[in-house]
Amino acid sequence: MPHPCRHSRPGWILLRAIMDGIPPLKDKRLIIKDLIFEKVKVRLYQPKTSTTGQRRGVLYFHGGVGRLGIFSHLHNEIHECTNEKTARAPLSRYDHTETLLFPCRYRLAPEFPYPTQFHDCLTATIHFMKTAQDYGVDPARIIVCGDSSGGTLTAAVAQALVNRKDVPKLRAQILIYPFLQAADFNLPSYQQNAKIPVLIRERTLILGLKYLNKDISAVNILLKGSHISEERRQKYQKWLSADNIPHEFKMRGYTPPGPPAPYSEEIYKLAKPFLEPLFSPLLCEDNVIAQLPETFILTCEYDVLRDDGLLYKKRLEDHGIKVTLCHLEEGFHGTIFLAAYSKVVTFQSGIKDLRTT
């Protein structure tokens, strides 16, 4: 696999600086402001339509946190197209004039290494929860939302808040094709979609290793599961077993894997951060899972991360958490992201989701 981001460091830092100067998208129906929440940059999208009561507040965490060089920042900027549509389109049964959207512009790797991204998102969320009424938002109606690795951040933030007494409870979390675990790369969706763009199986692991600033030479042995001891394998089995995935998702090109690869203590030490709930929220303990808020999960059929969402749904429901699943049968990883450019290229699965979810 070619080394990503061969641009010189000064070159892509300069491009990022240029991108920082791009003004927010304009829309006559929205008030758009750049704000600071405890040194974390956020952008406010507020409908100009007046309301009689307090609004709902949504904190949004974009994907693309890892060592993607300029592309991570471009991903951030392009997400503003999606954010603008989200802010002015009825994405649910709720009136969209009742919602304020706050995309969090957390600091990016590689300049700011993991777990800076999580801490920025958590800091911004706590600040907003404590000051929500200053923006006309009901503190009991705050939602966190994210896509891809932003979905990882969303799940990790929700988990970090469950035992806090100084902030209100989250109303809900929205996870859009989230990455949720790095223990098993042989789930049905990883097998079925191993070579399907935009997120192929090997690339998923390479991005994770680079995000953690780890050596990527161990990719193949990690894909075989050599970082999981027998003890951990038994513990994770109840959460990650393919038996927990509905049969209809295993009919297309899935073969139950054979015996696991031999455990390697060296590989485990390399990959230890992979198994922490901050990076793999699906592996969080039951006492935290049981306290999570109502959840919406979007999965795509042609996405290696599909089963992460399905397994998290099962874990949450096993603990009595209400979960709504939206599965896009023709969707692929990045569907919503690409649908922001529907005026140029048509991605029907993403556009349908933007309008009806």
Coordinates of C-alpha atoms in Angstrom, one line a residue:
M1 CA 0.0 0.0 0.0
P2 CA 1.5 3.4 -1.0
H3 CA 2.3 5.7 1.9
P4 CA -0.5 8.2 2.2
C5 CA 0.0 12.0 2.1
R6 CA 3.4 12.3 0.4
H7 CA 3.0 16.1 0.5
S8 CA 5.6 18.0 2.4
R9 CA 4.7 19.0 5.9
P10 CA 4.9 22.8 5.2
G11 CA 2.9 22.3 2.1
W12 CA -0.2 20.7 3.7
I13 CA 0.0 23.0 6.7
L14 CA -0.1 25.9 4.3
L15 CA -3.1 24.4 2.5
R16 CA -4.8 23.9 5.9
A17 CA -4.2 27.5 6.7
I18 CA -5.8 28.5 3.4
M19 CA -8.7 26.3 4.0
D20 CA -9.2 27.8 7.5
G21 CA -9.7 31.1 5.7
I22 CA -12.7 29.9 3.7
P23 CA -15.8 31.6 5.0
P24 CA -18.8 29.4 6.1
L25 CA -21.4 28.6 3.5
K26 CA -24.1 31.2 3.1
D27 CA -27.8 30.6 3.3
K28 CA -30.4 33.2 3.7
R29 CA -32.4 31.0 6.0
L30 CA -29.6 30.4 8.5
I31 CA -27.5 32.4 10.9
I32 CA -24.0 31.0 10.8
K33 CA -21.4 31.9 13.4
D34 CA -18.0 30.7 14.4
L35 CA -17.7 30.2 18.1
I36 CA -15.2 29.0 20.7
F37 CA -16.2 26.5 23.4
E38 CA -13.4 26.3 25.9
K39 CA -10.7 26.9 23.2
V40 CA -12.5 24.4 20.8
K41 CA -13.7 25.8 17.6
V42 CA -17.4 25.2 16.7
R43 CA -19.7 26.6 14.1
L44 CA -23.3 27.5 14.8
Y45 CA -26.1 27.0 12.3
Q46 CA -29.3 28.6 13.6
P47 CA -32.6 28.9 11.7
K48 CA -33.7 32.5 11.3
T49 CA -37.2 31.4 11.9
S50 CA -38.4 32.4 15.3
T51 CA -39.6 29.9 17.9
T52 CA -41.9 30.1 20.9
G53 CA -39.8 27.9 23.2
Q54 CA -36.4 26.5 23.7
R55 CA -34.8 24.6 20.8
R56 CA -33.0 21.3 20.4
G57 CA -29.2 21.4 20.2
V58 CA -27.1 19.0 18.1
L59 CA -23.3 18.7 18.4
Y60 CA -21.8 17.2 15.3
F61 CA -18.4 15.4 15.0
H62 CA -17.2 14.9 11.5
G63 CA -15.2 11.9 10.4
G64 CA -11.6 11.9 9.1
V65 CA -9.7 12.3 12.4
G66 CA -6.6 10.2 11.5
R67 CA -3.3 10.7 9.7
L68 CA -4.9 11.9 6.5
G69 CA -2.8 15.0 6.0
I70 CA -4.7 17.6 4.0
F71 CA -7.5 15.2 3.2
S72 CA -8.7 15.2 6.8
H73 CA -9.1 18.9 6.7
L74 CA -10.8 18.9 3.3
H75 CA -13.1 16.3 4.7
N76 CA -13.9 18.8 7.5
E77 CA -14.6 21.6 5.1
I78 CA -16.7 19.6 2.7
H79 CA -18.8 18.4 5.7
E80 CA -20.0 22.0 5.9
C81 CA -22.1 21.3 2.9
T82 CA -23.8 18.4 4.7
N83 CA -24.1 20.5 7.9
E84 CA -25.9 23.3 6.0
K85 CA -28.3 20.8 4.5
T86 CA -28.9 19.3 7.9
A87 CA -29.6 22.6 9.4
R88 CA -32.2 23.6 6.9
A89 CA -33.7 20.2 6.0
P90 CA -36.3 18.2 8.0
L91 CA -34.2 15.1 8.8
S92 CA -36.8 13.6 11.1
R93 CA -40.3 13.9 12.4
Y94 CA -39.2 17.0 14.3
D95 CA -39.6 20.6 12.9
H96 CA -36.2 21.6 11.7
T97 CA -36.7 25.2 12.9
E98 CA -36.5 23.8 16.4
T99 CA -32.9 22.6 16.0
L100 CA -29.5 24.4 16.4
L101 CA -26.6 22.6 14.8
F102 CA -23.0 22.9 16.3
P103 CA -20.4 21.2 14.2
C104 CA -17.2 20.7 16.3
R105 CA -14.0 21.7 14.5
Y106 CA -11.8 19.6 16.8
R107 CA -8.0 19.6 16.3
L108 CA -6.7 17.1 13.8
A109 CA -4.0 14.5 13.6
P110 CA -1.1 14.4 12.9
E111 CA -0.3 17.9 14.4
F112 CA -2.5 17.0 17.4
P113 CA -2.1 13.3 18.3
Y114 CA -4.7 10.9 19.6
P115 CA -6.7 11.3 21.9
T116 CA -6.7 15.1 21.4
Q117 CA -9.7 14.7 19.1
F118 CA -11.8 13.0 21.8
H119 CA -10.8 15.5 24.5
D120 CA -11.8 18.4 22.2
C121 CA -15.2 16.9 21.5
L122 CA -15.8 16.1 25.1
T123 CA -14.7 19.6 26.2
A124 CA -17.0 21.2 23.6
T125 CA -19.9 19.0 24.6
I126 CA -19.6 19.7 28.3
H127 CA -19.3 23.4 27.7
F128 CA -22.4 23.5 25.6
M129 CA -24.4 21.4 28.0
K130 CA -23.5 23.9 30.8
T131 CA -24.3 27.0 28.6
A132 CA -27.1 25.6 26.4
Q133 CA -29.7 28.1 27.7
D134 CA -27.5 31.0 26.5
Y135 CA -28.3 29.8 23.0
G136 CA -32.0 29.2 23.6
V137 CA -31.5 25.4 23.8
D138 CA -33.2 23.2 26.3
P139 CA -30.5 21.3 28.2
A140 CA -32.6 18.2 28.2
R141 CA -32.7 18.2 24.4
I142 CA -29.0 17.9 23.5
I143 CA -28.0 15.3 21.0
V144 CA -24.5 14.2 19.9
C145 CA -24.0 13.0 16.4
G146 CA -21.1 11.9 14.2
D147 CA -20.2 9.9 11.0
S148 CA -17.5 7.3 10.5
S149 CA -14.6 8.1 13.0
G150 CA -16.8 11.0 14.1
G151 CA -19.3 8.3 15.1
T152 CA -16.5 6.7 17.2
L153 CA -16.0 10.1 18.9
T154 CA -19.8 10.4 19.4
A155 CA -20.1 7.0 21.1
A156 CA -17.0 7.7 23.3
V157 CA -18.3 11.1 24.4
A158 CA -21.7 9.6 25.2
Q159 CA -20.0 6.9 27.3
A160 CA -17.8 9.5 29.1
L161 CA -20.8 11.5 30.2
V162 CA -22.9 8.7 31.8
N163 CA -21.5 9.1 35.3
R164 CA -21.1 12.9 35.3
K165 CA -23.3 14.8 37.8
D166 CA -22.4 18.3 36.7
V167 CA -24.2 18.2 33.3
P168 CA -27.6 17.1 32.2
K169 CA -28.2 13.7 30.5
L170 CA -27.9 13.5 26.8
R171 CA -31.2 13.2 25.0
A172 CA -29.8 10.9 22.3
Q173 CA -26.8 9.9 20.2
I174 CA -26.7 9.5 16.4
L175 CA -24.1 7.2 14.9
I176 CA -23.7 7.3 11.1
Y177 CA -21.8 4.3 9.8
P178 CA -19.5 4.4 12.9
F179 CA -16.2 2.6 13.5
L180 CA -16.8 0.9 16.9
Q181 CA -14.3 -1.9 17.4
A182 CA -10.8 -3.0 16.5
A183 CA -10.9 -6.5 17.9
D184 CA -12.4 -8.5 15.0
F185 CA -11.7 -7.7 11.3
N186 CA -13.3 -10.9 10.1
L187 CA -17.0 -10.1 10.8
P188 CA -19.3 -10.7 7.8
S189 CA -19.3 -7.1 6.6
Y190 CA -15.5 -7.1 6.7
Q191 CA -15.4 -10.2 4.5
Q192 CA -18.2 -9.2 2.2
N193 CA -17.0 -5.6 1.6
A194 CA -13.2 -6.2 1.9
K195 CA -12.4 -4.6 -1.5
I196 CA -15.4 -2.2 -1.9
P197 CA -14.4 1.5 -1.9
V198 CA -14.2 3.9 -0.3
L199 CA -13.1 2.1 2.9
I200 CA -11.5 -1.3 2.1
R201 CA -10.6 -3.7 4.9
E202 CA -6.9 -3.2 4.9
R203 CA -7.2 0.6 4.6
T204 CA -9.4 0.7 7.7
L205 CA -6.7 -0.8 9.8
I206 CA -3.9 1.2 8.3
L207 CA -5.8 4.4 9.1
G208 CA -6.3 3.3 12.6
L209 CA -2.6 2.5 13.1
K210 CA -1.6 5.9 11.6
Y211 CA -4.1 7.7 13.8
L212 CA -2.5 6.1 16.8
N213 CA 1.0 6.8 15.4
K214 CA 1.8 3.0 15.3
D215 CA 3.8 0.9 12.9
I216 CA 1.7 -0.3 10.0
S217 CA 3.9 -3.3 9.2
A218 CA 1.8 -5.5 11.4
V219 CA -1.4 -5.0 9.4
N220 CA -1.7 -8.5 8.1
I221 CA -1.2 -10.2 11.5
L222 CA -3.6 -7.8 13.2
L223 CA -6.2 -8.6 10.5
K224 CA -5.9 -12.2 11.6
G225 CA -6.5 -11.3 15.3
S226 CA -3.1 -12.1 16.8
H227 CA -3.6 -9.1 19.2
I228 CA -6.5 -10.9 21.1
S229 CA -5.6 -13.3 23.9
E230 CA -7.8 -16.3 24.5
E231 CA -9.1 -14.6 27.7
R232 CA -10.1 -11.5 25.9
R233 CA -11.5 -13.5 23.0
Q234 CA -13.9 -15.3 25.4
K235 CA -14.9 -11.9 26.9
Y236 CA -15.5 -10.3 23.6
Q237 CA -17.3 -13.2 22.1
K238 CA -20.6 -12.3 23.7
W239 CA -20.4 -8.9 22.2
L240 CA -18.8 -9.6 18.8
S241 CA -20.1 -13.0 17.8
A242 CA -21.4 -13.2 14.3
D243 CA -24.3 -15.0 15.9
N244 CA -25.5 -11.6 17.1
I245 CA -25.9 -10.4 13.5
P246 CA -29.2 -11.2 11.8
H247 CA -29.1 -13.9 9.2
E248 CA -30.1 -11.7 6.3
F249 CA -26.8 -9.8 6.7
K250 CA -24.7 -13.1 6.3
M251 CA -26.2 -14.4 3.1
R252 CA -23.8 -12.5 0.8
G253 CA -20.3 -14.0 0.6
Y254 CA -19.7 -14.8 4.3
T255 CA -17.7 -17.8 5.5
P256 CA -17.3 -18.4 9.3
P257 CA -13.6 -17.9 10.1
G258 CA -11.4 -20.8 11.1
P259 CA -9.3 -21.0 14.2
P260 CA -7.8 -17.7 15.3
A261 CA -4.2 -16.9 14.7
P262 CA -1.8 -17.6 17.6
Y263 CA -1.7 -14.8 20.2
S264 CA 1.3 -12.5 20.2
E265 CA 2.1 -10.5 23.3
E266 CA 4.3 -8.2 21.1
I267 CA 1.4 -7.5 18.7
Y268 CA -1.0 -7.0 21.7
K269 CA 1.3 -4.3 23.1
L270 CA 1.4 -2.6 19.7
A271 CA -2.4 -2.7 19.4
K272 CA -3.3 -2.2 23.1
P273 CA -4.9 1.2 22.5
F274 CA -7.1 -0.4 19.8
L275 CA -9.0 -2.3 22.6
E276 CA -9.7 0.7 24.9
P277 CA -13.3 2.0 24.8
L278 CA -12.0 5.4 23.7
F279 CA -11.0 3.8 20.4
S280 CA -13.4 0.8 20.4
P281 CA -16.7 2.0 22.2
L282 CA -18.3 -1.4 21.4
L283 CA -15.9 -3.0 24.0
C284 CA -17.0 -0.8 26.8
E285 CA -18.2 -2.5 30.0
D286 CA -21.9 -3.3 30.6
N287 CA -22.4 -0.8 33.5
V288 CA -21.6 2.0 31.1
I289 CA -23.6 0.7 28.2
A290 CA -26.7 0.3 30.4
Q291 CA -26.7 4.1 31.1
L292 CA -26.5 5.3 27.5
P293 CA -29.2 7.5 25.9
E294 CA -31.6 6.6 23.2
T295 CA -29.7 5.9 20.0
F296 CA -30.1 6.2 16.2
I297 CA -27.7 4.1 14.1
L298 CA -27.3 4.3 10.3
T299 CA -25.5 1.5 8.5
C300 CA -24.8 0.8 4.9
E301 CA -24.9 -2.6 3.2
Y302 CA -21.6 -2.1 1.2
D303 CA -19.5 -0.9 4.1
V304 CA -17.0 -2.9 6.2
L305 CA -18.2 -1.1 9.3
R306 CA -21.8 -2.2 8.8
D307 CA -21.6 -4.9 11.5
D308 CA -20.1 -2.6 14.1
G309 CA -23.4 -0.7 14.0
L310 CA -25.5 -3.9 14.1
L311 CA -23.5 -5.3 17.0
Y312 CA -23.8 -2.1 19.0
K313 CA -27.5 -2.0 18.4
K314 CA -27.7 -5.5 19.9
R315 CA -25.6 -4.5 22.9
L316 CA -27.7 -1.4 23.6
E317 CA -31.0 -3.2 23.2
D318 CA -29.8 -6.0 25.5
H319 CA -29.6 -3.4 28.2
G320 CA -33.0 -1.8 27.5
I321 CA -31.7 1.1 25.5
K322 CA -34.1 2.2 22.7
V323 CA -32.4 2.0 19.3
T324 CA -33.6 3.0 15.9
L325 CA -31.7 1.4 13.0
C326 CA -31.7 2.9 9.5
H327 CA -30.0 0.5 7.1
L328 CA -29.3 1.7 3.5
E329 CA -29.5 -1.4 1.3
E330 CA -27.6 0.4 -1.5
G331 CA -25.4 2.5 0.7
F332 CA -21.7 2.5 1.0
H333 CA -19.3 4.2 3.4
G334 CA -19.4 8.0 2.9
T335 CA -22.8 8.0 1.3
I336 CA -24.1 11.0 3.3
F337 CA -20.8 12.8 2.9
L338 CA -20.9 12.5 -0.9
A339 CA -24.6 13.3 -1.1
A340 CA -23.7 16.8 -0.1
Y341 CA -22.6 17.2 -3.7
S342 CA -25.9 15.9 -5.2
K343 CA -26.1 18.9 -7.5
V344 CA -23.0 17.5 -9.3
V345 CA -23.2 13.8 -8.7
T346 CA -26.2 11.8 -7.8
F347 CA -25.9 9.3 -4.9
Q348 CA -29.5 8.2 -4.5
S349 CA -29.0 6.2 -1.3
G350 CA -27.5 9.2 0.5
I351 CA -29.9 11.7 -0.8
K352 CA -32.8 9.5 0.3
D353 CA -31.3 9.3 3.7
L354 CA -30.8 13.1 4.0
R355 CA -34.5 13.6 3.2
T356 CA -36.2 11.0 5.1
T357 CA -34.2 9.8 8.2

